[in-house]
mmCIF file of C-alpha atoms in Angstrom:
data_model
loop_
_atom_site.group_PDB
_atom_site.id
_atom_site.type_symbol
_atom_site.label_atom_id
_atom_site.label_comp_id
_atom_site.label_asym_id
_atom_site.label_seq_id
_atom_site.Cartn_x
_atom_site.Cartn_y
_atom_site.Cartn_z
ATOM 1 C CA UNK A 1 231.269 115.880 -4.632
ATOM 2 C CA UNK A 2 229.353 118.861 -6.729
ATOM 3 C CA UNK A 3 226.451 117.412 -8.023
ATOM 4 C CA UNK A 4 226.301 117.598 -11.987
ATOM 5 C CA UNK A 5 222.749 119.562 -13.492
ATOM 6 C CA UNK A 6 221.564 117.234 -15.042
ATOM 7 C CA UNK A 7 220.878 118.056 -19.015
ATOM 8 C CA UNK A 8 217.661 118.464 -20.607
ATOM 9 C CA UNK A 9 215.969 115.641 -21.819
ATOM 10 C CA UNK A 10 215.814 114.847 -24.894
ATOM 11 C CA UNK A 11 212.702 112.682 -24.431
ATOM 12 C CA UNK A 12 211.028 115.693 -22.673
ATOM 13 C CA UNK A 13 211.739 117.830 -25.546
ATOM 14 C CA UNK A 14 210.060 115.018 -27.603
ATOM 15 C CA UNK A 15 207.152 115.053 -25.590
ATOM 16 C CA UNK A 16 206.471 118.952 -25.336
ATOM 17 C CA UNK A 17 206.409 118.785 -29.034
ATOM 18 C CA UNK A 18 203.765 115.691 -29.214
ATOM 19 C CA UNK A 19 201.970 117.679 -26.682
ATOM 20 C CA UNK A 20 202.097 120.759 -28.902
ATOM 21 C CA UNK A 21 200.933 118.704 -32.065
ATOM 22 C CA UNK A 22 197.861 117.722 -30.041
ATOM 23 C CA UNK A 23 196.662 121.624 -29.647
ATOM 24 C CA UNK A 24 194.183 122.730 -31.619
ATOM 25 C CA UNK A 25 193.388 126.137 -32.641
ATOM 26 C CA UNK A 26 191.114 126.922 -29.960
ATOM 27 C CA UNK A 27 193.233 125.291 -26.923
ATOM 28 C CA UNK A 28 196.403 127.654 -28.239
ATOM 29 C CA UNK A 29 194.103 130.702 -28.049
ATOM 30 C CA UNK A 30 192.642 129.622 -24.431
ATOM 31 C CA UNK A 31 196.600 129.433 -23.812
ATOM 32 C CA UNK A 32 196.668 133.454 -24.865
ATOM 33 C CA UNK A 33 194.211 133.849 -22.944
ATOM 34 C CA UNK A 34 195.246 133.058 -19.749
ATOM 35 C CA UNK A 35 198.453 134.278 -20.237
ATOM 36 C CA UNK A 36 196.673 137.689 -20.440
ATOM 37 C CA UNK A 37 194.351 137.022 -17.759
ATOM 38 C CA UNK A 38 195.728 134.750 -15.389
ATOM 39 C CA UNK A 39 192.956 132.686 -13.982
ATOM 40 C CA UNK A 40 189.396 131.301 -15.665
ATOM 41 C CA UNK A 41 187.130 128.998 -13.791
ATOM 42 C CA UNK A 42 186.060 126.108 -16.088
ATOM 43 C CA UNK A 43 182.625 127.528 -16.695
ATOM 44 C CA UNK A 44 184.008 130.641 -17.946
ATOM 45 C CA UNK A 45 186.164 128.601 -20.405
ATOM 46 C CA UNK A 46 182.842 126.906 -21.626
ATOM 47 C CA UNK A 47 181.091 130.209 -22.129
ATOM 48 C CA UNK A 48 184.361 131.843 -23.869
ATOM 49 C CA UNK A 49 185.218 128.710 -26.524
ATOM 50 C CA UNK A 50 182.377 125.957 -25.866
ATOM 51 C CA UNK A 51 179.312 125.092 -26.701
ATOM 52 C CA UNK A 52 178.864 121.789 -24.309
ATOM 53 C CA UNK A 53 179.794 122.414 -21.279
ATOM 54 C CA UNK A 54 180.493 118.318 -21.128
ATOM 55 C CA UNK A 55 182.729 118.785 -24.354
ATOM 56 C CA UNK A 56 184.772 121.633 -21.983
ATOM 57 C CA UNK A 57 185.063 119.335 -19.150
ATOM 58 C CA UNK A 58 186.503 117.038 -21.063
ATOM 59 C CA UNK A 59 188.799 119.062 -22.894
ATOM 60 C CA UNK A 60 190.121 120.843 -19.980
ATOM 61 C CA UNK A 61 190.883 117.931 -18.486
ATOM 62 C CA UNK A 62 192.679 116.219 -21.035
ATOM 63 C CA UNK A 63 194.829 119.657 -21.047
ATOM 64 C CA UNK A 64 195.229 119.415 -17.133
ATOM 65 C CA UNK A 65 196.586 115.822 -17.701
ATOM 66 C CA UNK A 66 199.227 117.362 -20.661
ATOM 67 C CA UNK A 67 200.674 120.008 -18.130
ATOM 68 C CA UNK A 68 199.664 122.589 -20.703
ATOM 69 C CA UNK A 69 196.817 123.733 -17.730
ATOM 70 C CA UNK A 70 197.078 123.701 -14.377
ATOM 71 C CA UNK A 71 194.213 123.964 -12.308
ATOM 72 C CA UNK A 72 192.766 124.049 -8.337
ATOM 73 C CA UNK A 73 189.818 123.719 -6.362
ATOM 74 C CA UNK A 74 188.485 125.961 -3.348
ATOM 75 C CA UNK A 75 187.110 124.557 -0.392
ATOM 76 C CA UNK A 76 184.309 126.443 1.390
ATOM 77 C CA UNK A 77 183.289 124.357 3.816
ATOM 78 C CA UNK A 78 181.558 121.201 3.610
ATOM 79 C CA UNK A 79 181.746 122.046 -0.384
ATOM 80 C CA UNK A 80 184.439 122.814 -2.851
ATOM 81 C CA UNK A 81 184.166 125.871 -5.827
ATOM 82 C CA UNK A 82 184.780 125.445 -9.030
ATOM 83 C CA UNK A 83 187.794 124.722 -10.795
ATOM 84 C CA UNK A 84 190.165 127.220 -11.453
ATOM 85 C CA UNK A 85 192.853 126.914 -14.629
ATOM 86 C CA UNK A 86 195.938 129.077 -15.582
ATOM 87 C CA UNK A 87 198.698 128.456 -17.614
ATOM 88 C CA UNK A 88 200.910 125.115 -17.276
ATOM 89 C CA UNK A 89 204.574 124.485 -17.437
ATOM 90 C CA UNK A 90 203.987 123.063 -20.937
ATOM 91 C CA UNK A 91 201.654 125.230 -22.135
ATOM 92 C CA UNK A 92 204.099 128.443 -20.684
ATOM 93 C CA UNK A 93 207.345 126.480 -22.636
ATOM 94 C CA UNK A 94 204.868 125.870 -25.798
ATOM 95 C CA UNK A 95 203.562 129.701 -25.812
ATOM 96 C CA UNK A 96 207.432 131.044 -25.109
ATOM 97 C CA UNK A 97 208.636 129.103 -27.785
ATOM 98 C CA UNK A 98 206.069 130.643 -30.251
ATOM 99 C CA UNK A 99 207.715 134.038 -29.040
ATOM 100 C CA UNK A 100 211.108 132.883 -29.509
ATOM 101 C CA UNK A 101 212.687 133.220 -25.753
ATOM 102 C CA UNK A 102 212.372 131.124 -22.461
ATOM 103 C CA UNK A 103 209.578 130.484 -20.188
ATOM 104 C CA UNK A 104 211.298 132.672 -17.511
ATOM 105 C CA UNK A 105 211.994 135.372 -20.225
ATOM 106 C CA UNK A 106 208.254 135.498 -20.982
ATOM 107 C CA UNK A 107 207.521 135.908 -17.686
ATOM 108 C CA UNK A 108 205.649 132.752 -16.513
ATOM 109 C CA UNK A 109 206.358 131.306 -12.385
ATOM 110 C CA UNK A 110 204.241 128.572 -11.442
ATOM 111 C CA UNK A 111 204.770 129.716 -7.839
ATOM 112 C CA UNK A 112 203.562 132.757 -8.223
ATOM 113 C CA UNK A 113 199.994 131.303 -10.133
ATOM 114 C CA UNK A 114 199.321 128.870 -7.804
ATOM 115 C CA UNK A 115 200.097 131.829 -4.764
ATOM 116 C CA UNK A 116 197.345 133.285 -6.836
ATOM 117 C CA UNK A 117 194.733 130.303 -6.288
ATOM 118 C CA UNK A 118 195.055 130.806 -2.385
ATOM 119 C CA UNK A 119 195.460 134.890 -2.251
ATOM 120 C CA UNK A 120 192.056 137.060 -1.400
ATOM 121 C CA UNK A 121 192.332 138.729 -4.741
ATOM 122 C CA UNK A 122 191.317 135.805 -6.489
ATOM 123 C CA UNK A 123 187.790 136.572 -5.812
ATOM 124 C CA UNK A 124 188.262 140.035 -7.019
ATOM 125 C CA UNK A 125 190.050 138.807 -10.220
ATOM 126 C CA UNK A 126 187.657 135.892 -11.170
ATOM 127 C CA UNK A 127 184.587 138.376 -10.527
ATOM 128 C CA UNK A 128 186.198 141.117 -13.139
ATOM 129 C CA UNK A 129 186.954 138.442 -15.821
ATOM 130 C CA UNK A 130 183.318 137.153 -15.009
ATOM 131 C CA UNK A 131 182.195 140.854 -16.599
ATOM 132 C CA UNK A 132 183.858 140.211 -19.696
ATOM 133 C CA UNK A 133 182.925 136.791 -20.555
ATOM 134 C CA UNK A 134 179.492 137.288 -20.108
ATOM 135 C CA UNK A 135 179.933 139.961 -22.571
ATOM 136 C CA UNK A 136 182.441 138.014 -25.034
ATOM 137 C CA UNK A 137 179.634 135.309 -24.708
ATOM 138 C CA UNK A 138 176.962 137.323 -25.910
ATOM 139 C CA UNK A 139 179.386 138.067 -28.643
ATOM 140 C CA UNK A 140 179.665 134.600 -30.058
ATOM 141 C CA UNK A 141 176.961 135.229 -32.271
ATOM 142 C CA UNK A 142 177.617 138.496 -33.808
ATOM 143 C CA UNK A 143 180.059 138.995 -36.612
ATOM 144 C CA UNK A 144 183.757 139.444 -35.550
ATOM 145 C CA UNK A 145 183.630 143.238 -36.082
ATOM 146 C CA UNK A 146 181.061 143.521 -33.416
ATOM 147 C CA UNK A 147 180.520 142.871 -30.220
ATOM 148 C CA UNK A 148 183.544 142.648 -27.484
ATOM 149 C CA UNK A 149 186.586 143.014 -29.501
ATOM 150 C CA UNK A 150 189.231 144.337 -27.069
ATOM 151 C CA UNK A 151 189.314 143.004 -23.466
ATOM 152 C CA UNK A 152 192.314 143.854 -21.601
ATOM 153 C CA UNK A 153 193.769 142.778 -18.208
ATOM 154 C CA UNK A 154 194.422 145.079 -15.401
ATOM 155 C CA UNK A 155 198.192 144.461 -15.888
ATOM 156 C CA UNK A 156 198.000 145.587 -19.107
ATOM 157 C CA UNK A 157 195.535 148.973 -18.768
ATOM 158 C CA UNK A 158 198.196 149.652 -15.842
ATOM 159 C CA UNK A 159 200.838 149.345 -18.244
ATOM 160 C CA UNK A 160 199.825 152.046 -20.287
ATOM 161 C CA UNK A 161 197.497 154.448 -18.235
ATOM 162 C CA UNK A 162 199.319 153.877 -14.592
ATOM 163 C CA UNK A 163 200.465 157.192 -13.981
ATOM 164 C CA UNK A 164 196.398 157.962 -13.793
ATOM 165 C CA UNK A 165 194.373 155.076 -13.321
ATOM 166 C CA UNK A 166 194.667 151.403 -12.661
ATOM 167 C CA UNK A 167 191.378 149.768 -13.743
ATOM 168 C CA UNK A 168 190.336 146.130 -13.156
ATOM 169 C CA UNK A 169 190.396 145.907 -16.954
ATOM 170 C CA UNK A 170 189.396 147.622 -20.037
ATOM 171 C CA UNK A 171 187.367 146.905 -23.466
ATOM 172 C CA UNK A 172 185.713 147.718 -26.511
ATOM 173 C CA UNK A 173 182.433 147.185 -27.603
ATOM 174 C CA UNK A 174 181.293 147.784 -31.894
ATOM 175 C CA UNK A 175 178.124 147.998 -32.566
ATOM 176 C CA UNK A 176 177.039 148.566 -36.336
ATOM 177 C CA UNK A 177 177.322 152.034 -36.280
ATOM 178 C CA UNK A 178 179.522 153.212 -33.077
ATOM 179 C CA UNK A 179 182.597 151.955 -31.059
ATOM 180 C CA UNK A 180 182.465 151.605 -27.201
ATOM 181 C CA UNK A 181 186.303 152.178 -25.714
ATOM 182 C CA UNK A 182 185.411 151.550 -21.475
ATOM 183 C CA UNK A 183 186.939 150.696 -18.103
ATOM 184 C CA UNK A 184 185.966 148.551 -15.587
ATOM 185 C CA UNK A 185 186.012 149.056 -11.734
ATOM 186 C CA UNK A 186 185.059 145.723 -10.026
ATOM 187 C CA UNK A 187 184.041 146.794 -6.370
ATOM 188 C CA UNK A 188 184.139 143.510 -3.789
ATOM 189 C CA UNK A 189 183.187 145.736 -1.026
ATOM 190 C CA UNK A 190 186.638 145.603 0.725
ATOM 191 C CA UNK A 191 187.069 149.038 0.112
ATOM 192 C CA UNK A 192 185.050 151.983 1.620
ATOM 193 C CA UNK A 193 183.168 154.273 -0.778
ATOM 194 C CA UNK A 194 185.710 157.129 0.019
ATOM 195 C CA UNK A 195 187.960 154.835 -1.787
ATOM 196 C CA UNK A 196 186.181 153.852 -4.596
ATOM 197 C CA UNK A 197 185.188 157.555 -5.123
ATOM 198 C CA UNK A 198 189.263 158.894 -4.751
ATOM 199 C CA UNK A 199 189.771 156.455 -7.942
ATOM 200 C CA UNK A 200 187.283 159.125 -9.733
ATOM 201 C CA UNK A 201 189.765 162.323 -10.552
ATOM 202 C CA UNK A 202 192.668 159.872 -12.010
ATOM 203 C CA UNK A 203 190.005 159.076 -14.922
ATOM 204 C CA UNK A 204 189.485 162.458 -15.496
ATOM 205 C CA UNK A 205 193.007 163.571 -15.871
ATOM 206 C CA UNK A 206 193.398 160.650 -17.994
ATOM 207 C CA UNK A 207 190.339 161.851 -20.199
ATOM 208 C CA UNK A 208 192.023 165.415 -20.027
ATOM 209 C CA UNK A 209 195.329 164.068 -21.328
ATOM 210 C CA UNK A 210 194.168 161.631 -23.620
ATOM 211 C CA UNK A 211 191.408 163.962 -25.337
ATOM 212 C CA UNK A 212 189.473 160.232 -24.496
ATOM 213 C CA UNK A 213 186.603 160.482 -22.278
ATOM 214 C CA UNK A 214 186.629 156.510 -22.371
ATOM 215 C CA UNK A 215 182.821 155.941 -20.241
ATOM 216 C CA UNK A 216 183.625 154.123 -16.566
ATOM 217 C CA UNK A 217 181.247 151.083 -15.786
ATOM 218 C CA UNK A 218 181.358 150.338 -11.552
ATOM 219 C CA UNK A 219 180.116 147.019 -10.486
ATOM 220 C CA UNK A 220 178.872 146.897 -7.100
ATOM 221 C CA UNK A 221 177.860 143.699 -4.962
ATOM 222 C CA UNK A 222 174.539 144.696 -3.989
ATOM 223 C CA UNK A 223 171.917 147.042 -4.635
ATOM 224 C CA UNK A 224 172.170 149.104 -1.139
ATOM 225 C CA UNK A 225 176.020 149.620 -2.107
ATOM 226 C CA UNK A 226 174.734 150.500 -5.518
ATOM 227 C CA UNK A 227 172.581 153.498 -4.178
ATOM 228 C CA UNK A 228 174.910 154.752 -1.876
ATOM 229 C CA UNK A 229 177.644 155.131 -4.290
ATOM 230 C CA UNK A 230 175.539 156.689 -6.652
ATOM 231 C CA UNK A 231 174.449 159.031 -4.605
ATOM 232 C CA UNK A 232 178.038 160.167 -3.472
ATOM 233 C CA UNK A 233 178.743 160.438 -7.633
ATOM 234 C CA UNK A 234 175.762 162.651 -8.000
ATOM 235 C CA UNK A 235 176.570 165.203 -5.937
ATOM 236 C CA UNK A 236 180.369 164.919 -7.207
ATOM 237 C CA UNK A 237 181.919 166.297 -10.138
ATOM 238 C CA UNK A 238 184.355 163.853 -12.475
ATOM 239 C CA UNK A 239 184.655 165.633 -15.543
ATOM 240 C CA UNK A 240 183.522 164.531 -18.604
ATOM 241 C CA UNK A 241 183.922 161.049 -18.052
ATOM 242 C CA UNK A 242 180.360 159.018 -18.197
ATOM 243 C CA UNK A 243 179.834 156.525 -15.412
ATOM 244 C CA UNK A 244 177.340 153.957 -15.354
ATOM 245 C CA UNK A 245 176.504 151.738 -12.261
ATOM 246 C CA UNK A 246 175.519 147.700 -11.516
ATOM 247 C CA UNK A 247 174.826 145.528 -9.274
ATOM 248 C CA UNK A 248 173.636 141.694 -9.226
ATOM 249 C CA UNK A 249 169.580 141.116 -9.637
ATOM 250 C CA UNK A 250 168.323 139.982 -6.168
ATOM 251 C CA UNK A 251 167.833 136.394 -6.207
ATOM 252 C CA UNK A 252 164.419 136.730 -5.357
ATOM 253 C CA UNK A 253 163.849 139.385 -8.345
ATOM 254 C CA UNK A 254 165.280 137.308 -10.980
ATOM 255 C CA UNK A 255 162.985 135.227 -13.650
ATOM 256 C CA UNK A 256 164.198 132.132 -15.175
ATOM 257 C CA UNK A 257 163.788 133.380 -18.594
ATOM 258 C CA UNK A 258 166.307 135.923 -17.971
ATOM 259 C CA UNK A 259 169.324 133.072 -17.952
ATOM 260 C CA UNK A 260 172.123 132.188 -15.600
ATOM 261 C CA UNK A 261 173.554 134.873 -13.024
ATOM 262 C CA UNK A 262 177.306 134.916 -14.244
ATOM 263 C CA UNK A 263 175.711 136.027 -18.097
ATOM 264 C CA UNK A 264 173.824 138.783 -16.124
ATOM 265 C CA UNK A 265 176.617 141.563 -16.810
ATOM 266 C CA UNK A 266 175.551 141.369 -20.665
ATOM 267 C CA UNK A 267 171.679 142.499 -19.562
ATOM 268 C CA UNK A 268 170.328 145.769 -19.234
ATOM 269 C CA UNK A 269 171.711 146.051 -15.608
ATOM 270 C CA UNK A 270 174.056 149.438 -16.706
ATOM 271 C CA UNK A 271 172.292 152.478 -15.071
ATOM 272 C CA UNK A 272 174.400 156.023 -16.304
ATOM 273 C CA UNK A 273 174.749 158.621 -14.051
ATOM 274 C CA UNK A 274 172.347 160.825 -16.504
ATOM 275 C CA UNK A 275 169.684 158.137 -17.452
ATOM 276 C CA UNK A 276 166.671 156.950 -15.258
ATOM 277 C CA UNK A 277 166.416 153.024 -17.016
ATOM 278 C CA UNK A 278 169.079 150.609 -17.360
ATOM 279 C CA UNK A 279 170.713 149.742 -20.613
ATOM 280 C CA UNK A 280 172.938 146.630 -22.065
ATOM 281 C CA UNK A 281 176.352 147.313 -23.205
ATOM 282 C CA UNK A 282 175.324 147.784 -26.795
ATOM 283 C CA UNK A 283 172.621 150.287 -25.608
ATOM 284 C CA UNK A 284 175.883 152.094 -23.738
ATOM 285 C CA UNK A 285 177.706 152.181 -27.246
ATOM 286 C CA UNK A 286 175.578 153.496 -29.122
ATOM 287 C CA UNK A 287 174.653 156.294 -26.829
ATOM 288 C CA UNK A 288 178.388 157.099 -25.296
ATOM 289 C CA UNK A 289 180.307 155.383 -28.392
ATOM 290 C CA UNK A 290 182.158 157.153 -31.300
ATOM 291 C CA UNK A 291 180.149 157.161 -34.447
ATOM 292 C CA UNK A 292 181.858 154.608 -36.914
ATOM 293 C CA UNK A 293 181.954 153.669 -40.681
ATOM 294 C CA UNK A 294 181.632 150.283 -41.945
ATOM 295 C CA UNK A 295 185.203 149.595 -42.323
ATOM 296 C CA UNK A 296 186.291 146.056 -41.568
ATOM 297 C CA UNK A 297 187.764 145.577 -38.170
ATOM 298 C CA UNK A 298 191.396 144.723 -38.499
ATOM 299 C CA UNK A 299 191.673 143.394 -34.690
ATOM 300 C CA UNK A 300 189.053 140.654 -35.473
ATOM 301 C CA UNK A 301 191.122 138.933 -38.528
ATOM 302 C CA UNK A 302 192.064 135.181 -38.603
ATOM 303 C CA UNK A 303 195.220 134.226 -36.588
ATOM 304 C CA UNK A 304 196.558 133.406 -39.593
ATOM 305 C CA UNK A 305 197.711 136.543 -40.275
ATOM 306 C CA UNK A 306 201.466 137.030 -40.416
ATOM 307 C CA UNK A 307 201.107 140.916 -39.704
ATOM 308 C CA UNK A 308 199.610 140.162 -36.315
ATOM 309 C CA UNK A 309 201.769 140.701 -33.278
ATOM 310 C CA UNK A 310 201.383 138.092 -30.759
ATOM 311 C CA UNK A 311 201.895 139.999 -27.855
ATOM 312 C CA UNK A 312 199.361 142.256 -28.146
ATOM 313 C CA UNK A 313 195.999 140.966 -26.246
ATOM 314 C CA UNK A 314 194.194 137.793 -27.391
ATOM 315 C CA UNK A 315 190.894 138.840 -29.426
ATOM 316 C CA UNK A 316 188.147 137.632 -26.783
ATOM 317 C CA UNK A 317 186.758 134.880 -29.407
ATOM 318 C CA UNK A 318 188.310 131.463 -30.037
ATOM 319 C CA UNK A 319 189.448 131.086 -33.776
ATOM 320 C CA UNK A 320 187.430 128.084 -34.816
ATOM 321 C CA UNK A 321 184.256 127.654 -32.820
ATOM 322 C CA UNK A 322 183.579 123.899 -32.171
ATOM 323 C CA UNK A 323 180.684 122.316 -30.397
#
């Protein structure tokens, strides 16, 4: 006998609504978000939308409970990492149902997130989206039209720029008086400098074509990797596209005062190619940005508004900031 699928549940559909009644503001945004960028460890939620980090724990794990998160530990060794969320079966139906198809037809596969959570390139992805929250955390305090108001994934830079580049994502820093349009290279080491330095003429024909010489900001792991990559970029030519180097502050070289490691990206750790001291991503704006007027920014408006097209990228600040 052919067994019978069995229909949907009524009661399930009743539940996935009670569970959508119980989102606020801010937990449908962090939704967005990692819809866009697939994977945040729970301290990188608590610098993006919190204030307490016990507040975020507790939060997160009241949407772990819901299905609306899912999330999974690392074991390295003796001790286990951090925990690492992405999008749940009910937060994937709620967020499809907001864009009016089905979870499959909005592309979300369990399978595939939790293949993610295992797969060497999580390491890679969590250290990019590290970049940007430090910088959309030093954000928090400005108004909305400055600081980090763009922050794309990699799958959507390669979306629109793949026939030249590929970055590991892509943002925009506003100061008062310039805008900072960048990509991001997040270098793990896996890859041999020749690599990393064949990545260089696919921004320039992209700055060539696009009229854009958007500045490129490398991340090394270490200082000694650091030098020997900029060396190789000194004595190469890459157009007219600015490049500016870091790498993390040596352990031993870093004062308390100057606040936790994964914040470091927002210090002045961003050497350009044609500078001799180090400068902070606002310091980068204003010196590689375009000059701006003091237009409102229409990218950092309330969610509220009905011209806003919800699948373009989440703006990298939560809605309604809560403690």
């Amino acid at each position: 006998m052919t067994a019978r699928r069995a229909p949907r549940s009524a009661s399930g559909d009743r539940l996935l609504w009670e569970v959508a009644g119980r989102l606020t503001p801010r937990d449908r945004w962090l939704l967005t978000m990692l819809a866009e960028h697939q994977v945040l460890t729970g301290s990188q939620i608590s610098r993006l939308c919190f204030t307490n980090p016990r507040t975020a724990q507790s939060r997160l794990a009241l949407l772990h409970r819901l299905e609306v998160l899912d999330r999974a530990r690392r074991y390295y060794g003796p001790t286990t990492g951090p925990h690492h969320y992405t999008l749940g079966p009910a937060g994937a139906r709620i967020l499809a149902a907001q864009r009016g198809v089905t979870p499959a037809e909005f592309g979300y596969r369990r399978d595939r997130l939790l293949t993610l959570l295992t797969s060497p390139r999580l390491a890679h992805l969590v250290g990019t989206n590290t970049l940007f929250t430090a910088w959309a955390h030093a954000s928090r305090t400005l108004p909305a039209a400055h600081g980090l108001t763009v922050w794309w994934s990699e799958q959507r830079a390669a979306a629109l720029w793949g026939a030249f580049v590929r970055p590991d994502g892509y943002g925009t820093w506003r100061t008062p008086t310039h805008r900072l349009d960048f990509h991001v290279e997040y270098d793990t080491g896996s890859e041999s400098l020749t690599q990393v330095m064949g990545k260089l003429p696919g921004y320039a024909r992209l700055a060539e074509a696009s009229g854009i010489a958007s500045p490129l900001l490398i991340w090394l792991p270490s200082a000694g990797r650091e030098i020997a990559l900029r060396a190789r970029l000194t004595a190469a030519t890459h157009g007219t596209v600015p490049i500016a180097t870091a790498s993390p502050t040596p352990l031993s070289a870093t004062r308390p005062e100057e606040g936790p490691a994964d914040l470091e990206a927002a210090r002045a750790l961003w050497l350009p190619l044609d500078a001799t001291r180090r400068a902070t991503l606002p310091q980068l704006a204003d010196r590689y940005g375009t000059p701006t007027g003091p237009a409102p920014f229409p990218d950092a408006e309330s969610e509220d508004n009905d011209d806003s097209d919800d699948r373009d990228a989440p703006f990298p600040r939560p809605p309604d900031p809560r403690p």
